[in-house]
Amino acid sequence: MKKRILVTGGTGYIGSHTVVELQNSGYEVIIVDNLSNSRADVVDNIEQITGERPAFEKVDCLDYAGLDGVFAKYPGIEGIIHFAASKAVGESVQKPLLYYRNNLVSLINILELMPKHGVKGIIFSSSCTVYGQPDILPVTEQAPIKKAESPYGNTKQVNEEIIRDTIASGSPIHAILLRYFNPIGAHPTALIGELPNGVPQNLIPYLTQTAIGIREKLSVFGDDYDTPDGSCIRDYIYVVDLAKAHVVAMNRILEDKQKDKVEVFNIGTGRGVSVLELINKFEEATGVKLNYQITGRRAGDIEKVWADPTYANTELGWKAGTSIEDTLRSAWKWQLKLRENGIM
Ligand code: UFG
């Protein structure tokens, strides 16, 4: 019998790619999503990729009774991957209570329901944002947690602590906290990808929307940072590689391979790429010219951060293998597909 995994936020960007990889690895997936930032037809597209339709329940993770009902309807769920969360840094500054309610209460509901329904493990979507500007690069999991730059970032830090405190108090559950660096790109089929609401805040959707003519110009936020070309440096990881990290992490929990009941892994490539380098690589990889201009710095931006993924490489046996060129080509293919389908 296939093992059942609940994926909250499973129609979202990282969630949908992870559902595909879970199904490809032999798991049965139940998606819970309130569709606040995703479309229901993602489920059809997942089915088209894998040949298997994941169960889908339109439930908000703030709804304790609704979630309880999902566990009752699908008995024997062994693991949860919890993606469902609000994730716009700027919006979180404007609406902190919305972010604290959504991101904290959802997790609390799940942690309360896990022992009740005998769910063994949870994988939590954390972020390299917990490191702030690290003193040492590449950054390892041992780096100190810095004061969060935004309510969004703070919810990631507090959620990590909520999980640790819950397990320390004797809850029988197991957890893996994955600290993502910057996920980009789309599935090679271009059937699923990132679909931002409104004007994109993140670099790659803004870049591909500029390349296709939806936006006039990409703004490069600052070229006076202390980096070789003056623009900020990030660790851009292909979303399918990131999705696969969730599968190995889930296997690790369910096969009792953990060293501690709570483990933390950096999920990045180990490679730092500047904004200007990324623009060049995009132009080279796709042959498309990009209209861009250097503007002032964006408030709250980290100057440079990239992962030391050694622990994930050795302990999880996982490595981000896709080149940045292939990753950027997948993002472009996805943008072209959105145009072809009349979505954007
Ligand atoms: N950038 C531009 N122009 C744009 C958008 C972004 O130059 O139009 C630059 C940013 O200044 C930054 C880089 O591109 O240097 C990446 O910016 P993103 O907004 O794509 O990503 P961030 O690194 O700022 O944020 C991401 C996630 C957050 C997460 C954070 C952790 O969006 O959810 O990583 O560091 F918290």
PDB file of C-alpha atoms in Angstrom, residues 122-330:
ATOM      1  CA  ILE A 122       6.288  17.086   9.394  1.00  0.00           C
ATOM      2  CA  ILE A 123       8.518  18.850   6.923  1.00  0.00           C
ATOM      3  CA  PHE A 124       8.410  22.570   7.380  1.00  0.00           C
ATOM      4  CA  SER A 125       9.205  25.172   4.713  1.00  0.00           C
ATOM      5  CA  SER A 126      11.679  27.475   6.352  1.00  0.00           C
ATOM      6  CA  SER A 127      13.914  30.013   4.701  1.00  0.00           C
ATOM      7  CA  CYS A 128      17.469  31.280   4.574  1.00  0.00           C
ATOM      8  CA  THR A 129      15.887  34.544   5.666  1.00  0.00           C
ATOM      9  CA  VAL A 130      16.398  33.294   9.257  1.00  0.00           C
ATOM     10  CA  TYR A 131      20.151  33.945   8.854  1.00  0.00           C
ATOM     11  CA  GLY A 132      19.685  37.613   7.890  1.00  0.00           C
ATOM     12  CA  GLN A 133      23.032  38.848   6.536  1.00  0.00           C
ATOM     13  CA  PRO A 134      25.338  36.014   7.647  1.00  0.00           C
ATOM     14  CA  ASP A 135      28.777  36.915   9.037  1.00  0.00           C
ATOM     15  CA  ILE A 136      30.373  33.932   7.313  1.00  0.00           C
ATOM     16  CA  LEU A 137      29.643  32.701   3.768  1.00  0.00           C
ATOM     17  CA  PRO A 138      28.681  30.176   2.619  1.00  0.00           C
ATOM     18  CA  VAL A 139      26.237  29.930   5.497  1.00  0.00           C
ATOM     19  CA  THR A 140      25.895  26.658   7.436  1.00  0.00           C
ATOM     20  CA  GLU A 141      23.004  25.480   9.593  1.00  0.00           C
ATOM     21  CA  GLN A 142      25.039  26.453  12.656  1.00  0.00           C
ATOM     22  CA  ALA A 143      25.059  30.153  11.786  1.00  0.00           C
ATOM     23  CA  PRO A 144      23.260  32.309  14.350  1.00  0.00           C
ATOM     24  CA  ILE A 145      19.655  33.285  13.728  1.00  0.00           C
ATOM     25  CA  LYS A 146      19.489  37.063  13.227  1.00  0.00           C
ATOM     26  CA  LYS A 147      16.622  39.350  14.140  1.00  0.00           C
ATOM     27  CA  ALA A 148      14.039  39.060  11.372  1.00  0.00           C
ATOM     28  CA  GLU A 149      13.798  41.888   8.822  1.00  0.00           C
ATOM     29  CA  SER A 150      10.023  41.517   8.389  1.00  0.00           C
ATOM     30  CA  PRO A 151       6.973  39.954  10.040  1.00  0.00           C
ATOM     31  CA  TYR A 152       7.114  37.294   7.302  1.00  0.00           C
ATOM     32  CA  GLY A 153      10.699  36.404   8.226  1.00  0.00           C
ATOM     33  CA  ASN A 154       9.742  36.405  11.874  1.00  0.00           C
ATOM     34  CA  THR A 155       6.952  33.879  11.241  1.00  0.00           C
ATOM     35  CA  LYS A 156       9.575  31.492   9.815  1.00  0.00           C
ATOM     36  CA  GLN A 157      11.775  31.898  12.903  1.00  0.00           C
ATOM     37  CA  VAL A 158       8.893  31.553  15.347  1.00  0.00           C
ATOM     38  CA  ASN A 159       7.498  28.549  13.471  1.00  0.00           C
ATOM     39  CA  GLU A 160      10.854  26.800  13.757  1.00  0.00           C
ATOM     40  CA  GLU A 161      10.747  27.471  17.519  1.00  0.00           C
ATOM     41  CA  ILE A 162       7.144  26.302  17.829  1.00  0.00           C
ATOM     42  CA  ILE A 163       8.121  22.986  16.252  1.00  0.00           C
ATOM     43  CA  ARG A 164      11.171  22.598  18.509  1.00  0.00           C
ATOM     44  CA  ASP A 165       9.234  23.484  21.660  1.00  0.00           C
ATOM     45  CA  THR A 166       6.406  21.108  20.764  1.00  0.00           C
ATOM     46  CA  ILE A 167       8.776  18.197  20.256  1.00  0.00           C
ATOM     47  CA  ALA A 168      10.784  19.097  23.374  1.00  0.00           C
ATOM     48  CA  SER A 169       7.540  18.969  25.376  1.00  0.00           C
ATOM     49  CA  GLY A 170       7.135  15.310  24.497  1.00  0.00           C
ATOM     50  CA  SER A 171       4.929  15.377  21.408  1.00  0.00           C
ATOM     51  CA  PRO A 172       5.621  12.102  19.582  1.00  0.00           C
ATOM     52  CA  ILE A 173       6.127  13.774  16.216  1.00  0.00           C
ATOM     53  CA  HIS A 174       9.299  14.144  14.152  1.00  0.00           C
ATOM     54  CA  ALA A 175      10.293  17.160  12.066  1.00  0.00           C
ATOM     55  CA  ILE A 176      12.678  18.336   9.400  1.00  0.00           C
ATOM     56  CA  LEU A 177      13.076  22.061   8.833  1.00  0.00           C
ATOM     57  CA  LEU A 178      14.227  22.845   5.303  1.00  0.00           C
ATOM     58  CA  ARG A 179      15.749  26.280   4.926  1.00  0.00           C
ATOM     59  CA  TYR A 180      15.235  27.162   1.282  1.00  0.00           C
ATOM     60  CA  PHE A 181      17.434  29.590  -0.547  1.00  0.00           C
ATOM     61  CA  ASN A 182      15.887  31.203  -3.685  1.00  0.00           C
ATOM     62  CA  PRO A 183      13.682  28.748  -5.609  1.00  0.00           C
ATOM     63  CA  ILE A 184      13.272  29.530  -9.323  1.00  0.00           C
ATOM     64  CA  GLY A 185      12.288  27.830 -12.570  1.00  0.00           C
ATOM     65  CA  ALA A 186       9.398  25.572 -13.511  1.00  0.00           C
ATOM     66  CA  HIS A 187       8.683  21.945 -14.282  1.00  0.00           C
ATOM     67  CA  PRO A 188      10.313  20.831 -17.584  1.00  0.00           C
ATOM     68  CA  THR A 189       6.838  20.108 -19.021  1.00  0.00           C
ATOM     69  CA  ALA A 190       5.836  23.754 -18.365  1.00  0.00           C
ATOM     70  CA  LEU A 191       2.562  22.388 -16.983  1.00  0.00           C
ATOM     71  CA  ILE A 192       3.230  23.847 -13.526  1.00  0.00           C
ATOM     72  CA  GLY A 193       5.279  26.836 -12.418  1.00  0.00           C
ATOM     73  CA  GLU A 194       5.179  30.089 -10.493  1.00  0.00           C
ATOM     74  CA  LEU A 195       2.066  32.216 -11.019  1.00  0.00           C
ATOM     75  CA  PRO A 196       2.409  35.418  -9.022  1.00  0.00           C
ATOM     76  CA  ASN A 197      -0.632  37.539  -8.253  1.00  0.00           C
ATOM     77  CA  GLY A 198      -0.337  41.048  -9.692  1.00  0.00           C
ATOM     78  CA  VAL A 199       3.047  42.705 -10.074  1.00  0.00           C
ATOM     79  CA  PRO A 200       5.741  40.177  -9.170  1.00  0.00           C
ATOM     80  CA  GLN A 201       7.951  41.021  -6.215  1.00  0.00           C
ATOM     81  CA  ASN A 202      10.536  38.340  -6.925  1.00  0.00           C
ATOM     82  CA  LEU A 203      13.294  38.613  -9.470  1.00  0.00           C
ATOM     83  CA  ILE A 204      12.587  35.771 -11.899  1.00  0.00           C
ATOM     84  CA  PRO A 205       8.874  36.325 -12.528  1.00  0.00           C
ATOM     85  CA  TYR A 206       9.564  40.030 -12.986  1.00  0.00           C
ATOM     86  CA  LEU A 207      12.428  39.220 -15.333  1.00  0.00           C
ATOM     87  CA  THR A 208      10.468  36.786 -17.512  1.00  0.00           C
ATOM     88  CA  GLN A 209       7.447  39.110 -17.596  1.00  0.00           C
ATOM     89  CA  THR A 210       9.759  41.881 -18.802  1.00  0.00           C
ATOM     90  CA  ALA A 211      11.310  39.612 -21.403  1.00  0.00           C
ATOM     91  CA  ILE A 212       7.870  38.798 -22.826  1.00  0.00           C
ATOM     92  CA  GLY A 213       6.746  42.413 -22.790  1.00  0.00           C
ATOM     93  CA  ILE A 214       4.271  42.499 -19.894  1.00  0.00           C
ATOM     94  CA  ARG A 215       6.621  44.819 -17.957  1.00  0.00           C
ATOM     95  CA  GLU A 216       8.624  47.512 -19.620  1.00  0.00           C
ATOM     96  CA  LYS A 217      11.857  47.267 -17.685  1.00  0.00           C
ATOM     97  CA  LEU A 218      13.407  45.183 -14.953  1.00  0.00           C
ATOM     98  CA  SER A 219      14.842  47.288 -12.134  1.00  0.00           C
ATOM     99  CA  VAL A 220      18.079  46.014 -10.679  1.00  0.00           C
ATOM    100  CA  PHE A 221      17.876  47.079  -7.066  1.00  0.00           C
ATOM    101  CA  GLY A 222      21.325  48.538  -6.435  1.00  0.00           C
ATOM    102  CA  ASP A 223      24.788  48.169  -7.948  1.00  0.00           C
ATOM    103  CA  ASP A 224      26.743  49.658  -5.062  1.00  0.00           C
ATOM    104  CA  TYR A 225      26.820  46.625  -2.760  1.00  0.00           C
ATOM    105  CA  ASP A 226      30.056  45.103  -1.556  1.00  0.00           C
ATOM    106  CA  THR A 227      30.012  42.351  -4.204  1.00  0.00           C
ATOM    107  CA  PRO A 228      32.178  41.905  -7.334  1.00  0.00           C
ATOM    108  CA  ASP A 229      29.707  43.666  -9.676  1.00  0.00           C
ATOM    109  CA  GLY A 230      27.873  45.647  -7.002  1.00  0.00           C
ATOM    110  CA  SER A 231      24.531  43.807  -7.295  1.00  0.00           C
ATOM    111  CA  CYS A 232      23.137  41.466  -4.616  1.00  0.00           C
ATOM    112  CA  ILE A 233      24.068  37.799  -4.528  1.00  0.00           C
ATOM    113  CA  ARG A 234      21.669  34.889  -3.915  1.00  0.00           C
ATOM    114  CA  ASP A 235      21.698  31.127  -4.161  1.00  0.00           C
ATOM    115  CA  TYR A 236      19.123  30.316  -6.865  1.00  0.00           C
ATOM    116  CA  ILE A 237      17.911  26.742  -6.665  1.00  0.00           C
ATOM    117  CA  TYR A 238      15.847  24.907  -9.279  1.00  0.00           C
ATOM    118  CA  VAL A 239      12.389  24.264  -7.889  1.00  0.00           C
ATOM    119  CA  VAL A 240      12.399  20.614  -9.027  1.00  0.00           C
ATOM    120  CA  ASP A 241      15.675  19.995  -7.163  1.00  0.00           C
ATOM    121  CA  LEU A 242      14.094  21.658  -4.138  1.00  0.00           C
ATOM    122  CA  ALA A 243      10.980  19.483  -4.502  1.00  0.00           C
ATOM    123  CA  LYS A 244      13.163  16.356  -4.502  1.00  0.00           C
ATOM    124  CA  ALA A 245      14.724  17.432  -1.197  1.00  0.00           C
ATOM    125  CA  HIS A 246      11.262  17.064   0.367  1.00  0.00           C
ATOM    126  CA  VAL A 247      10.968  13.491  -0.851  1.00  0.00           C
ATOM    127  CA  VAL A 248      14.301  12.436   0.636  1.00  0.00           C
ATOM    128  CA  ALA A 249      13.471  14.266   3.849  1.00  0.00           C
ATOM    129  CA  MET A 250      10.119  12.467   4.084  1.00  0.00           C
ATOM    130  CA  ASN A 251      11.789   9.112   3.405  1.00  0.00           C
ATOM    131  CA  ARG A 252      14.277   9.889   6.168  1.00  0.00           C
ATOM    132  CA  ILE A 253      11.540  10.540   8.731  1.00  0.00           C
ATOM    133  CA  LEU A 254       9.409   7.557   7.776  1.00  0.00           C
ATOM    134  CA  GLU A 255      12.403   5.186   7.627  1.00  0.00           C
ATOM    135  CA  ASP A 256      13.653   6.290  11.086  1.00  0.00           C
ATOM    136  CA  LYS A 257      16.941   7.574   9.728  1.00  0.00           C
ATOM    137  CA  GLN A 258      16.969  10.855  11.656  1.00  0.00           C
ATOM    138  CA  LYS A 259      19.749  11.721  14.086  1.00  0.00           C
ATOM    139  CA  ASP A 260      17.406  13.948  16.114  1.00  0.00           C
ATOM    140  CA  LYS A 261      13.650  14.339  16.220  1.00  0.00           C
ATOM    141  CA  VAL A 262      14.138  17.827  14.784  1.00  0.00           C
ATOM    142  CA  GLU A 263      16.700  18.313  12.050  1.00  0.00           C
ATOM    143  CA  VAL A 264      17.588  21.356   9.954  1.00  0.00           C
ATOM    144  CA  PHE A 265      18.997  21.400   6.432  1.00  0.00           C
ATOM    145  CA  ASN A 266      20.048  24.184   4.106  1.00  0.00           C
ATOM    146  CA  ILE A 267      18.529  23.574   0.691  1.00  0.00           C
ATOM    147  CA  GLY A 268      20.629  25.498  -1.773  1.00  0.00           C
ATOM    148  CA  THR A 269      23.201  24.938  -4.487  1.00  0.00           C
ATOM    149  CA  GLY A 270      26.240  26.408  -2.743  1.00  0.00           C
ATOM    150  CA  ARG A 271      26.667  28.810  -5.642  1.00  0.00           C
ATOM    151  CA  GLY A 272      26.197  32.552  -5.271  1.00  0.00           C
ATOM    152  CA  VAL A 273      24.964  34.433  -8.360  1.00  0.00           C
ATOM    153  CA  SER A 274      24.537  38.201  -8.589  1.00  0.00           C
ATOM    154  CA  VAL A 275      21.490  39.877 -10.111  1.00  0.00           C
ATOM    155  CA  LEU A 276      23.571  41.146 -13.048  1.00  0.00           C
ATOM    156  CA  GLU A 277      25.123  37.718 -13.606  1.00  0.00           C
ATOM    157  CA  LEU A 278      21.675  36.168 -13.594  1.00  0.00           C
ATOM    158  CA  ILE A 279      20.453  38.629 -16.227  1.00  0.00           C
ATOM    159  CA  ASN A 280      23.462  37.755 -18.419  1.00  0.00           C
ATOM    160  CA  LYS A 281      22.918  34.052 -17.962  1.00  0.00           C
ATOM    161  CA  PHE A 282      19.238  34.427 -18.851  1.00  0.00           C
ATOM    162  CA  GLU A 283      20.110  36.289 -22.050  1.00  0.00           C
ATOM    163  CA  GLU A 284      22.733  33.689 -22.971  1.00  0.00           C
ATOM    164  CA  ALA A 285      20.574  30.684 -22.138  1.00  0.00           C
ATOM    165  CA  THR A 286      17.444  31.889 -23.959  1.00  0.00           C
ATOM    166  CA  GLY A 287      18.794  34.252 -26.613  1.00  0.00           C
ATOM    167  CA  VAL A 288      16.277  36.851 -25.406  1.00  0.00           C
ATOM    168  CA  LYS A 289      17.474  40.425 -24.736  1.00  0.00           C
ATOM    169  CA  LEU A 290      16.308  41.953 -21.500  1.00  0.00           C
ATOM    170  CA  ASN A 291      15.469  45.595 -20.930  1.00  0.00           C
ATOM    171  CA  TYR A 292      16.792  46.573 -17.504  1.00  0.00           C
ATOM    172  CA  GLN A 293      18.003  49.552 -15.556  1.00  0.00           C
ATOM    173  CA  ILE A 294      19.948  50.000 -12.349  1.00  0.00           C
ATOM    174  CA  THR A 295      17.854  51.683  -9.680  1.00  0.00           C
ATOM    175  CA  GLY A 296      18.276  52.338  -5.971  1.00  0.00           C
ATOM    176  CA  ARG A 297      18.508  49.656  -3.340  1.00  0.00           C
ATOM    177  CA  ARG A 298      15.334  47.930  -2.123  1.00  0.00           C
ATOM    178  CA  ALA A 299      14.718  48.397   1.594  1.00  0.00           C
ATOM    179  CA  GLY A 300      15.455  45.306   3.651  1.00  0.00           C
ATOM    180  CA  ASP A 301      17.494  43.471   0.999  1.00  0.00           C
ATOM    181  CA  ILE A 302      20.307  41.233   2.168  1.00  0.00           C
ATOM    182  CA  GLU A 303      23.565  42.043   0.371  1.00  0.00           C
ATOM    183  CA  LYS A 304      24.754  38.497  -0.207  1.00  0.00           C
ATOM    184  CA  VAL A 305      23.794  35.033   0.916  1.00  0.00           C
ATOM    185  CA  TRP A 306      24.476  31.561  -0.374  1.00  0.00           C
ATOM    186  CA  ALA A 307      24.293  28.141   1.205  1.00  0.00           C
ATOM    187  CA  ASP A 308      26.785  25.672   2.440  1.00  0.00           C
ATOM    188  CA  PRO A 309      24.670  22.623   1.465  1.00  0.00           C
ATOM    189  CA  THR A 310      27.264  20.073   2.647  1.00  0.00           C
ATOM    190  CA  TYR A 311      25.098  18.725   5.443  1.00  0.00           C
ATOM    191  CA  ALA A 312      22.146  18.119   3.100  1.00  0.00           C
ATOM    192  CA  ASN A 313      24.495  16.589   0.513  1.00  0.00           C
ATOM    193  CA  THR A 314      26.075  14.138   2.945  1.00  0.00           C
ATOM    194  CA  GLU A 315      23.261  13.404   5.421  1.00  0.00           C
ATOM    195  CA  LEU A 316      20.240  13.511   3.125  1.00  0.00           C
ATOM    196  CA  GLY A 317      22.143  12.237   0.113  1.00  0.00           C
ATOM    197  CA  TRP A 318      20.557  15.067  -1.864  1.00  0.00           C
ATOM    198  CA  LYS A 319      22.229  17.545  -4.177  1.00  0.00           C
ATOM    199  CA  ALA A 320      20.931  20.341  -6.392  1.00  0.00           C
ATOM    200  CA  GLY A 321      22.103  19.050  -9.751  1.00  0.00           C
ATOM    201  CA  THR A 322      20.470  21.305 -12.353  1.00  0.00           C
ATOM    202  CA  SER A 323      22.522  24.023 -14.012  1.00  0.00           C
ATOM    203  CA  ILE A 324      21.453  27.630 -13.729  1.00  0.00           C
ATOM    204  CA  GLU A 325      21.144  27.788 -17.532  1.00  0.00           C
ATOM    205  CA  ASP A 326      18.670  24.897 -17.675  1.00  0.00           C
ATOM    206  CA  THR A 327      16.822  26.410 -14.737  1.00  0.00           C
ATOM    207  CA  LEU A 328      16.489  29.785 -16.467  1.00  0.00           C
ATOM    208  CA  ARG A 329      15.381  28.108 -19.694  1.00  0.00           C
ATOM    209  CA  SER A 330      12.630  26.336 -17.747  1.00  0.00           C
TER     210      SER A 330
END
